[in-house]
Short mmCIF file of C-alpha atoms and ligand atoms in Angstrom, two decimals:
data_model
loop_
_atom_site.label_atom_id
_atom_site.label_comp_id
_atom_site.label_asym_id
_atom_site.label_seq_id
_atom_site.Cartn_x
_atom_site.Cartn_y
_atom_site.Cartn_z
CA MET A 1 0.00 0.00 0.00
CA LYS A 2 1.35 3.38 -0.99
CA MET A 3 1.37 5.78 1.89
CA ASN A 4 1.81 9.53 1.57
CA ARG A 5 2.87 11.69 4.50
CA ARG A 6 -0.67 12.64 5.38
CA LYS A 7 -1.84 9.01 5.42
CA PHE A 8 1.16 8.03 7.51
CA LEU A 9 0.43 10.75 10.04
CA GLU A 10 -3.22 9.73 10.17
CA SER A 11 -2.41 6.08 10.74
CA SER A 12 0.27 6.76 13.32
CA SER A 13 -1.91 9.22 15.22
CA ALA A 14 -4.74 6.67 15.14
CA LEU A 15 -2.35 4.14 16.62
CA LEU A 16 -1.29 6.58 19.32
CA SER A 17 -4.83 7.63 20.09
CA THR A 18 -5.71 4.05 21.04
CA GLY A 19 -3.88 4.94 24.23
CA ALA A 20 -2.53 1.40 24.48
CA LEU A 21 1.00 2.60 23.93
CA GLY A 22 0.80 5.48 26.36
CA VAL A 23 3.50 7.92 27.21
CA ALA A 24 6.41 5.86 25.85
CA ALA A 25 4.92 5.74 22.35
CA LYS A 26 4.17 9.44 22.33
CA ALA A 27 7.73 10.07 23.42
CA ALA A 28 9.06 7.86 20.62
CA ALA A 29 6.87 9.66 18.07
CA GLY A 30 8.21 12.96 19.39
CA ALA A 31 11.77 11.72 19.07
CA ALA A 32 11.20 11.04 15.36
CA GLN A 33 10.52 14.74 14.73
CA PRO A 34 13.48 17.06 14.31
CA ARG A 35 13.86 18.92 17.56
CA PRO A 36 15.53 22.33 17.89
CA ALA A 37 19.03 22.00 19.28
CA LYS A 38 19.52 22.61 22.99
CA LYS A 39 21.87 25.54 23.46
CA TYR A 40 21.52 26.62 27.07
CA ARG A 41 21.32 25.14 30.55
CA LEU A 42 17.57 24.91 31.12
CA ILE A 43 16.41 25.53 34.70
CA ALA A 44 12.62 25.25 34.89
CA THR A 45 11.33 27.28 37.79
CA GLU A 46 7.63 26.43 38.34
CA GLU A 47 7.54 22.66 38.53
CA ALA A 48 4.91 21.10 40.76
CA PHE A 49 4.99 18.07 43.02
CA ALA A 50 2.57 16.68 45.60
CA SER A 51 3.66 15.20 48.91
CA PRO A 52 2.00 12.00 50.17
CA GLU A 53 0.58 13.94 53.15
CA GLN A 54 -0.91 16.55 50.83
CA VAL A 55 -2.57 13.87 48.71
CA SER A 56 -4.04 12.13 51.77
CA PHE A 57 -5.41 15.44 53.08
CA PHE A 58 -7.22 16.06 49.79
CA ARG A 59 -8.32 12.41 49.55
CA SER A 60 -10.07 12.56 52.90
CA ALA A 61 -11.48 16.06 52.37
CA ALA A 62 -12.75 15.19 48.87
CA GLY A 63 -15.13 12.63 50.37
CA THR A 64 -16.88 15.29 52.46
CA GLU A 65 -19.39 18.00 51.59
CA TRP A 66 -16.58 20.58 51.37
CA HIS A 67 -17.17 22.53 48.17
CA ASP A 68 -14.70 25.17 47.20
CA PRO A 69 -13.13 25.88 43.78
CA ASP A 70 -9.76 24.41 44.82
CA MET A 71 -11.32 21.38 46.49
CA ASN A 72 -13.27 20.71 43.30
CA MET A 73 -10.05 21.12 41.28
CA TRP A 74 -8.38 18.54 43.53
CA ARG A 75 -11.33 16.15 43.08
CA SER A 76 -10.47 16.18 39.38
CA PHE A 77 -6.74 15.60 40.14
CA LEU A 78 -7.63 12.60 42.35
CA SER A 79 -9.59 10.99 39.54
CA ASN A 80 -6.76 11.56 37.03
CA ALA A 81 -4.31 8.77 37.81
CA PRO A 82 -1.59 9.74 35.28
CA LEU A 83 -1.54 13.36 36.53
CA LEU A 84 -1.51 12.32 40.17
CA GLY A 85 1.30 9.87 39.43
CA ARG A 86 3.37 12.60 37.81
CA LEU A 87 2.77 14.98 40.74
CA VAL A 88 3.94 12.47 43.33
CA ASP A 89 6.85 11.06 41.31
CA LEU A 90 10.27 12.57 41.99
CA GLU A 91 12.46 9.64 40.96
CA HIS A 92 11.33 8.10 37.67
CA GLU A 93 9.16 9.53 34.91
CA ARG A 94 9.91 13.15 35.86
CA LEU A 95 13.66 12.68 35.45
CA ALA A 96 13.16 10.64 32.25
CA ILE A 97 11.05 13.41 30.69
CA MET A 98 13.62 16.02 31.76
CA ASP A 99 16.35 13.94 30.11
CA GLN A 100 14.33 13.41 26.96
CA PHE A 101 13.77 17.12 26.33
CA GLY A 102 17.02 18.51 27.73
CA ILE A 103 15.73 20.02 30.97
CA ASP A 104 18.68 20.27 33.35
CA MET A 105 16.84 21.17 36.53
CA HIS A 106 13.36 21.45 38.05
CA VAL A 107 12.88 24.04 40.76
CA LEU A 108 10.20 22.08 42.62
CA SER A 109 7.28 23.47 44.58
CA LEU A 110 4.34 21.91 46.40
CA THR A 111 1.39 22.05 44.04
CA SER A 112 -1.47 24.54 44.41
CA PRO A 113 -3.13 25.42 46.73
CA GLY A 114 -0.24 24.06 48.81
CA VAL A 115 -1.05 23.99 52.51
CA GLN A 116 -3.49 26.92 52.42
CA MET A 117 -6.78 25.04 52.80
CA LEU A 118 -5.90 23.47 56.13
CA ASP A 119 -6.23 25.12 59.52
CA ALA A 120 -3.13 26.81 60.97
CA ASP A 121 -1.85 23.68 62.76
CA GLY A 122 -2.52 21.35 59.85
CA GLY A 123 -1.06 23.79 57.31
CA THR A 124 2.09 24.32 59.36
CA ALA A 125 2.58 20.55 59.78
CA LEU A 126 2.01 19.90 56.07
CA ALA A 127 4.49 22.63 55.09
CA THR A 128 7.10 21.17 57.46
CA SER A 129 6.80 17.62 56.09
CA ALA A 130 6.72 18.82 52.46
CA ASN A 131 9.85 20.93 53.02
CA ASP A 132 11.62 17.96 54.64
CA LEU A 133 10.73 15.76 51.66
CA LEU A 134 11.94 18.46 49.28
CA ALA A 135 15.28 18.77 51.09
CA GLU A 136 15.82 14.98 51.08
CA THR A 137 14.98 14.78 47.38
CA ILE A 138 17.39 17.58 46.50
CA LYS A 139 20.12 15.89 48.55
CA LYS A 140 19.65 12.77 46.38
CA HIS A 141 19.64 14.73 43.10
CA PRO A 142 21.58 17.94 43.74
CA THR A 143 22.19 18.69 40.06
CA ARG A 144 18.62 17.98 38.93
CA TYR A 145 16.47 19.62 41.60
CA ALA A 146 16.21 22.80 43.60
CA GLY A 147 13.17 23.64 45.71
CA LEU A 148 10.89 26.40 46.98
CA ALA A 149 9.70 26.04 50.56
CA SER A 150 6.06 26.08 51.59
CA PHE A 151 4.71 27.90 54.61
CA ALA A 152 1.27 28.42 56.13
CA PRO A 153 0.11 32.08 56.02
CA GLN A 154 -2.76 31.01 58.29
CA ASP A 155 -0.28 31.68 61.12
CA PRO A 156 2.17 34.34 59.88
CA LYS A 157 4.51 34.13 62.91
CA ARG A 158 4.91 30.36 62.63
CA ALA A 159 5.22 30.79 58.85
CA ALA A 160 8.20 33.08 59.44
CA LYS A 161 9.80 30.40 61.65
CA GLU A 162 9.33 27.70 59.02
CA ILE A 163 10.74 30.05 56.37
CA GLU A 164 13.84 30.50 58.49
CA ARG A 165 14.22 26.75 59.07
CA ALA A 166 13.68 25.95 55.38
CA ILE A 167 16.25 28.46 54.14
CA THR A 168 18.95 28.23 56.83
CA GLN A 169 18.74 24.56 57.85
CA LEU A 170 17.20 22.78 54.85
CA LYS A 171 19.01 25.09 52.39
CA LEU A 172 15.95 25.41 50.16
CA ASN A 173 16.19 27.97 47.37
CA GLY A 174 13.23 30.28 47.90
CA LEU A 175 9.56 30.28 48.86
CA ILE A 176 6.20 29.54 47.31
CA VAL A 177 2.72 30.66 48.25
CA ASN A 178 -0.50 30.18 46.30
CA SER A 179 -2.12 33.63 46.26
CA HIS A 180 -4.86 34.36 48.84
CA THR A 181 -5.40 32.44 52.07
CA ASN A 182 -9.05 32.15 53.15
CA GLY A 183 -9.83 35.11 50.89
CA GLU A 184 -7.21 37.36 52.53
CA TYR A 185 -4.35 39.09 50.69
CA TYR A 186 -0.85 39.83 51.94
CA ASP A 187 -1.04 43.60 51.64
CA ASP A 188 -2.71 43.18 55.05
CA PRO A 189 0.09 43.99 57.56
CA LYS A 190 -0.85 40.96 59.66
CA PHE A 191 0.99 38.87 57.02
CA TRP A 192 4.11 41.02 57.02
CA PRO A 193 6.18 38.78 59.35
CA ILE A 194 6.39 36.58 56.23
CA PHE A 195 7.97 39.41 54.23
CA GLU A 196 10.27 40.30 57.12
CA ALA A 197 11.61 36.74 57.18
CA ALA A 198 11.88 36.50 53.40
CA THR A 199 13.81 39.76 53.04
CA ALA A 200 16.08 39.01 56.01
CA LEU A 201 17.03 35.71 54.35
CA ASN A 202 17.14 37.09 50.78
CA ALA A 203 14.53 34.50 49.75
CA ALA A 204 12.30 35.27 46.77
CA ILE A 205 8.60 34.39 47.05
CA TYR A 206 6.90 32.76 44.07
CA VAL A 207 3.26 33.86 44.18
CA HIS A 208 1.61 31.01 42.32
CA PRO A 209 -2.05 30.96 41.22
CA ARG A 210 -4.95 29.30 42.92
CA ASN A 211 -8.66 29.73 42.29
CA LEU A 212 -10.37 32.92 43.40
CA PRO A 213 -12.26 32.83 46.70
CA GLU A 214 -15.60 31.12 46.19
CA HIS A 215 -17.84 34.22 46.04
CA ALA A 216 -15.63 35.77 43.34
CA ASN A 217 -15.06 32.52 41.47
CA ASP A 218 -18.82 32.12 40.94
CA ILE A 219 -18.83 34.79 38.24
CA LEU A 220 -16.23 32.81 36.25
CA GLN A 221 -17.82 29.39 36.57
CA GLY A 222 -20.88 27.91 34.93
CA ALA A 223 -21.34 27.18 31.25
CA LEU A 224 -18.49 29.44 30.14
CA SER A 225 -15.86 27.86 32.43
CA LEU A 226 -13.65 30.93 32.75
CA ASP A 227 -12.38 29.76 36.13
CA GLY A 228 -8.93 28.17 36.38
CA ALA A 229 -6.06 28.54 33.96
CA ILE A 230 -7.99 30.09 31.05
CA TRP A 231 -8.61 33.37 32.94
CA GLY A 232 -9.37 32.93 36.68
CA PHE A 233 -5.82 32.07 37.81
CA GLN A 234 -4.25 35.09 36.15
CA ALA A 235 -7.09 37.38 37.28
CA GLU A 236 -6.55 36.24 40.88
CA THR A 237 -2.76 36.31 40.92
CA GLY A 238 -2.37 39.50 38.91
CA LEU A 239 -4.81 41.17 41.30
CA HIS A 240 -2.77 39.95 44.26
CA ALA A 241 0.39 41.45 42.75
CA MET A 242 -1.41 44.77 42.28
CA ARG A 243 -2.62 44.71 45.90
CA LEU A 244 0.98 44.24 47.09
CA ILE A 245 2.17 47.17 44.98
CA VAL A 246 -0.59 49.67 45.73
CA GLY A 247 -0.80 48.49 49.36
CA GLY A 248 2.73 49.75 49.95
CA VAL A 249 4.41 46.38 50.63
CA PHE A 250 7.50 47.36 48.60
CA ASP A 251 7.90 50.72 50.32
CA ARG A 252 8.11 48.80 53.60
CA PHE A 253 10.21 45.94 52.10
CA PRO A 254 12.21 47.52 49.24
CA THR A 255 14.40 44.44 48.66
CA LEU A 256 11.51 41.94 48.54
CA LYS A 257 11.49 39.83 45.36
CA ILE A 258 8.21 38.38 44.12
CA VAL A 259 8.08 35.90 41.25
CA LEU A 260 4.98 35.66 39.05
CA GLY A 261 4.40 32.83 36.58
CA HIS A 262 2.54 32.84 33.27
CA MET A 263 4.45 35.83 31.86
CA GLY A 264 3.54 37.99 34.84
CA GLU A 265 -0.16 37.11 35.15
CA ALA A 266 -1.07 39.89 32.68
CA VAL A 267 0.45 42.66 34.85
CA PRO A 268 3.23 43.59 32.33
CA TYR A 269 0.64 44.03 29.59
CA TRP A 270 -1.20 46.72 31.56
CA LEU A 271 1.80 48.71 32.87
CA TYR A 272 1.07 51.89 30.93
CA ARG A 273 -2.60 51.97 31.95
CA ILE A 274 -1.81 51.11 35.58
CA ASP A 275 0.66 54.03 35.88
CA TYR A 276 -1.63 56.42 34.06
CA MET A 277 -4.70 55.60 36.13
CA TYR A 278 -2.82 55.42 39.43
CA ASN A 279 -1.74 58.99 38.77
CA VAL A 280 -5.30 60.05 37.92
CA TYR A 281 -6.72 58.34 41.02
CA THR A 282 -4.18 59.80 43.44
CA SER A 283 -4.58 63.30 41.99
CA ARG A 284 -8.31 62.98 42.75
CA GLY A 285 -7.55 61.74 46.26
CA ARG A 286 -9.11 58.38 45.39
CA SER A 287 -6.32 56.02 46.55
CA ALA A 288 -6.18 55.17 50.23
CA HIS A 289 -2.45 54.54 50.03
CA LYS A 290 0.12 56.76 48.48
CA ILE A 291 3.09 54.78 47.30
CA ARG A 292 6.46 56.38 46.71
CA ARG A 293 7.04 55.34 43.12
CA LYS A 294 5.10 54.61 39.96
CA PRO A 295 3.52 51.13 40.05
CA SER A 296 5.59 50.07 37.01
CA GLU A 297 8.83 50.83 38.87
CA TYR A 298 7.97 48.25 41.52
CA VAL A 299 7.10 45.75 38.79
CA LYS A 300 10.54 46.26 37.26
CA ASP A 301 12.51 46.28 40.55
CA ASN A 302 10.66 43.88 42.83
CA PHE A 303 9.23 41.29 40.45
CA LEU A 304 10.51 38.59 38.16
CA ILE A 305 8.23 36.75 35.81
CA THR A 306 8.43 33.25 34.37
CA THR A 307 7.36 31.80 31.05
CA SER A 308 5.23 28.99 32.54
CA GLY A 309 2.33 27.98 30.31
CA VAL A 310 2.99 30.75 27.76
CA ASN A 311 5.14 29.23 25.02
CA PHE A 312 4.56 32.23 22.76
CA HIS A 313 7.42 34.28 21.35
CA PRO A 314 5.48 37.56 20.85
CA THR A 315 4.68 37.68 24.59
CA LEU A 316 8.28 36.84 25.46
CA LYS A 317 9.59 39.59 23.16
CA TYR A 318 7.18 42.13 24.67
CA CYS A 319 8.15 41.23 28.26
CA HIS A 320 11.84 41.29 27.28
CA GLU A 321 11.44 44.79 25.88
CA VAL A 322 9.38 46.13 28.78
CA LEU A 323 10.93 44.38 31.81
CA GLY A 324 14.42 43.63 30.51
CA PRO A 325 16.43 40.38 30.32
CA ASP A 326 17.20 40.24 34.06
CA ASN A 327 13.56 39.84 35.09
CA ILE A 328 12.42 36.76 33.14
CA MET A 329 12.97 33.08 33.95
CA PHE A 330 12.14 29.88 32.08
CA ALA A 331 9.42 27.61 33.48
CA ILE A 332 7.38 24.70 32.19
CA ASP A 333 4.59 24.21 34.78
CA TYR A 334 5.15 20.44 34.81
CA PRO A 335 3.09 18.26 34.93
CA TYR A 336 0.21 20.52 33.95
CA GLN A 337 1.93 21.65 30.74
CA GLU A 338 3.99 19.65 28.28
CA THR A 339 7.78 19.74 28.59
CA GLU A 340 8.45 19.37 24.86
CA GLY A 341 6.60 22.53 23.83
CA ALA A 342 8.25 24.59 26.57
CA ALA A 343 11.76 23.34 25.70
CA ASN A 344 11.26 23.98 21.97
CA PHE A 345 9.88 27.46 22.70
CA MET A 346 12.94 28.35 24.78
CA ASN A 347 15.49 26.77 22.44
CA THR A 348 14.12 28.75 19.47
CA ALA A 349 13.47 32.07 21.24
CA PRO A 350 14.31 35.03 18.96
CA LEU A 351 16.36 37.04 21.50
CA PRO A 352 20.09 37.82 21.85
CA GLU A 353 22.13 34.89 23.15
CA ALA A 354 23.45 36.81 26.15
CA ASP A 355 19.89 37.54 27.23
CA LEU A 356 18.85 33.92 26.72
CA GLU A 357 21.72 32.84 28.97
CA LYS A 358 19.97 34.85 31.69
CA ILE A 359 16.42 33.76 30.89
CA THR A 360 17.15 30.03 30.56
CA HIS A 361 19.23 29.74 33.75
CA GLY A 362 21.28 32.78 34.81
CA ASN A 363 18.44 34.66 36.50
CA ALA A 364 17.25 31.49 38.27
CA GLU A 365 20.78 30.87 39.57
CA ARG A 366 20.91 34.42 40.90
CA ILE A 367 17.40 34.67 42.39
CA PHE A 368 17.20 31.13 43.80
CA HIS A 369 20.86 30.80 44.83
CA ILE A 370 21.51 27.83 42.55
CA LYS A 371 25.09 26.78 41.86
CA ALA A 372 26.14 27.82 38.35
CA GLY A 373 26.22 24.76 36.09
MN1 MN B 401 1.90 26.04 38.15
#
């Protein structure tokens, strides 16, 4: 039988779509395609894992009447065995996929919403055990993994203690928090012991998305499904970043570094309008706070963004032009996003090589205190 390229592709994709061959076959099919050459050390900075204790918390809570956007999201994780397997795995498939697509290092973090749905005691205990697991895993694979420590904002003073333990004793590389906690945002000074600890230890905080609080999430849900990663996550996390800026957090903590995924959760796109309207509002006496600088100056000095989930060169070029090459880091968002697309996107990025040295690994080494490779 004569087979043209189109027929071949149809028959091979039909074979793959049977699912019988699974991940290995898809990987083999990928390997047959020409892949852009790897040029740079690739440190991926928003790579999720789940600890066994976190999974058992959600397993037991999922069987109750507890309905909340993040609990419902976790119900879907628990019924997705391949995804759950990839979240928990730190020894096998994760490293194989990294090897296959030339990813040198995952900067690991406990997956969203981390420890933030538990009470203060439970959240603190879960953060402690997850940070211990992270430290042990990094000790086993020091060239493949770095890690961001969890903490429980439910109790800001104990959070500050765990931050100190995680950075000084466990030698973790930075911190992660998943946006709001119980609908509260960290421009509220009651959370500022967290920023005091982070700045004292020179530890950057990755503010990762979670779903909006339930009352706000309702307007995104329903038939249109605008909750989650299509719009809700970036609306929530971008809003949180704006609250930190306008709430004066960076006037009080001028050296604080916040990392935002997903190309800055839309904040870089709006910089001009944010500055313009902030000026209009303050001149009319409409803003409760008066911050010392233009909002965009804090974005450029106190924030870094990562490329997670946005494998799109026009957005990268825009952020490079507006924020500069020192403020962008590579990320995949494993296992929620595919490694191959992210690696190809980075390896073919149309930017100067010196800037790509920073974006692919140099900035991550600097911000997360990772040994140069
Ligand atoms: Mn993520």
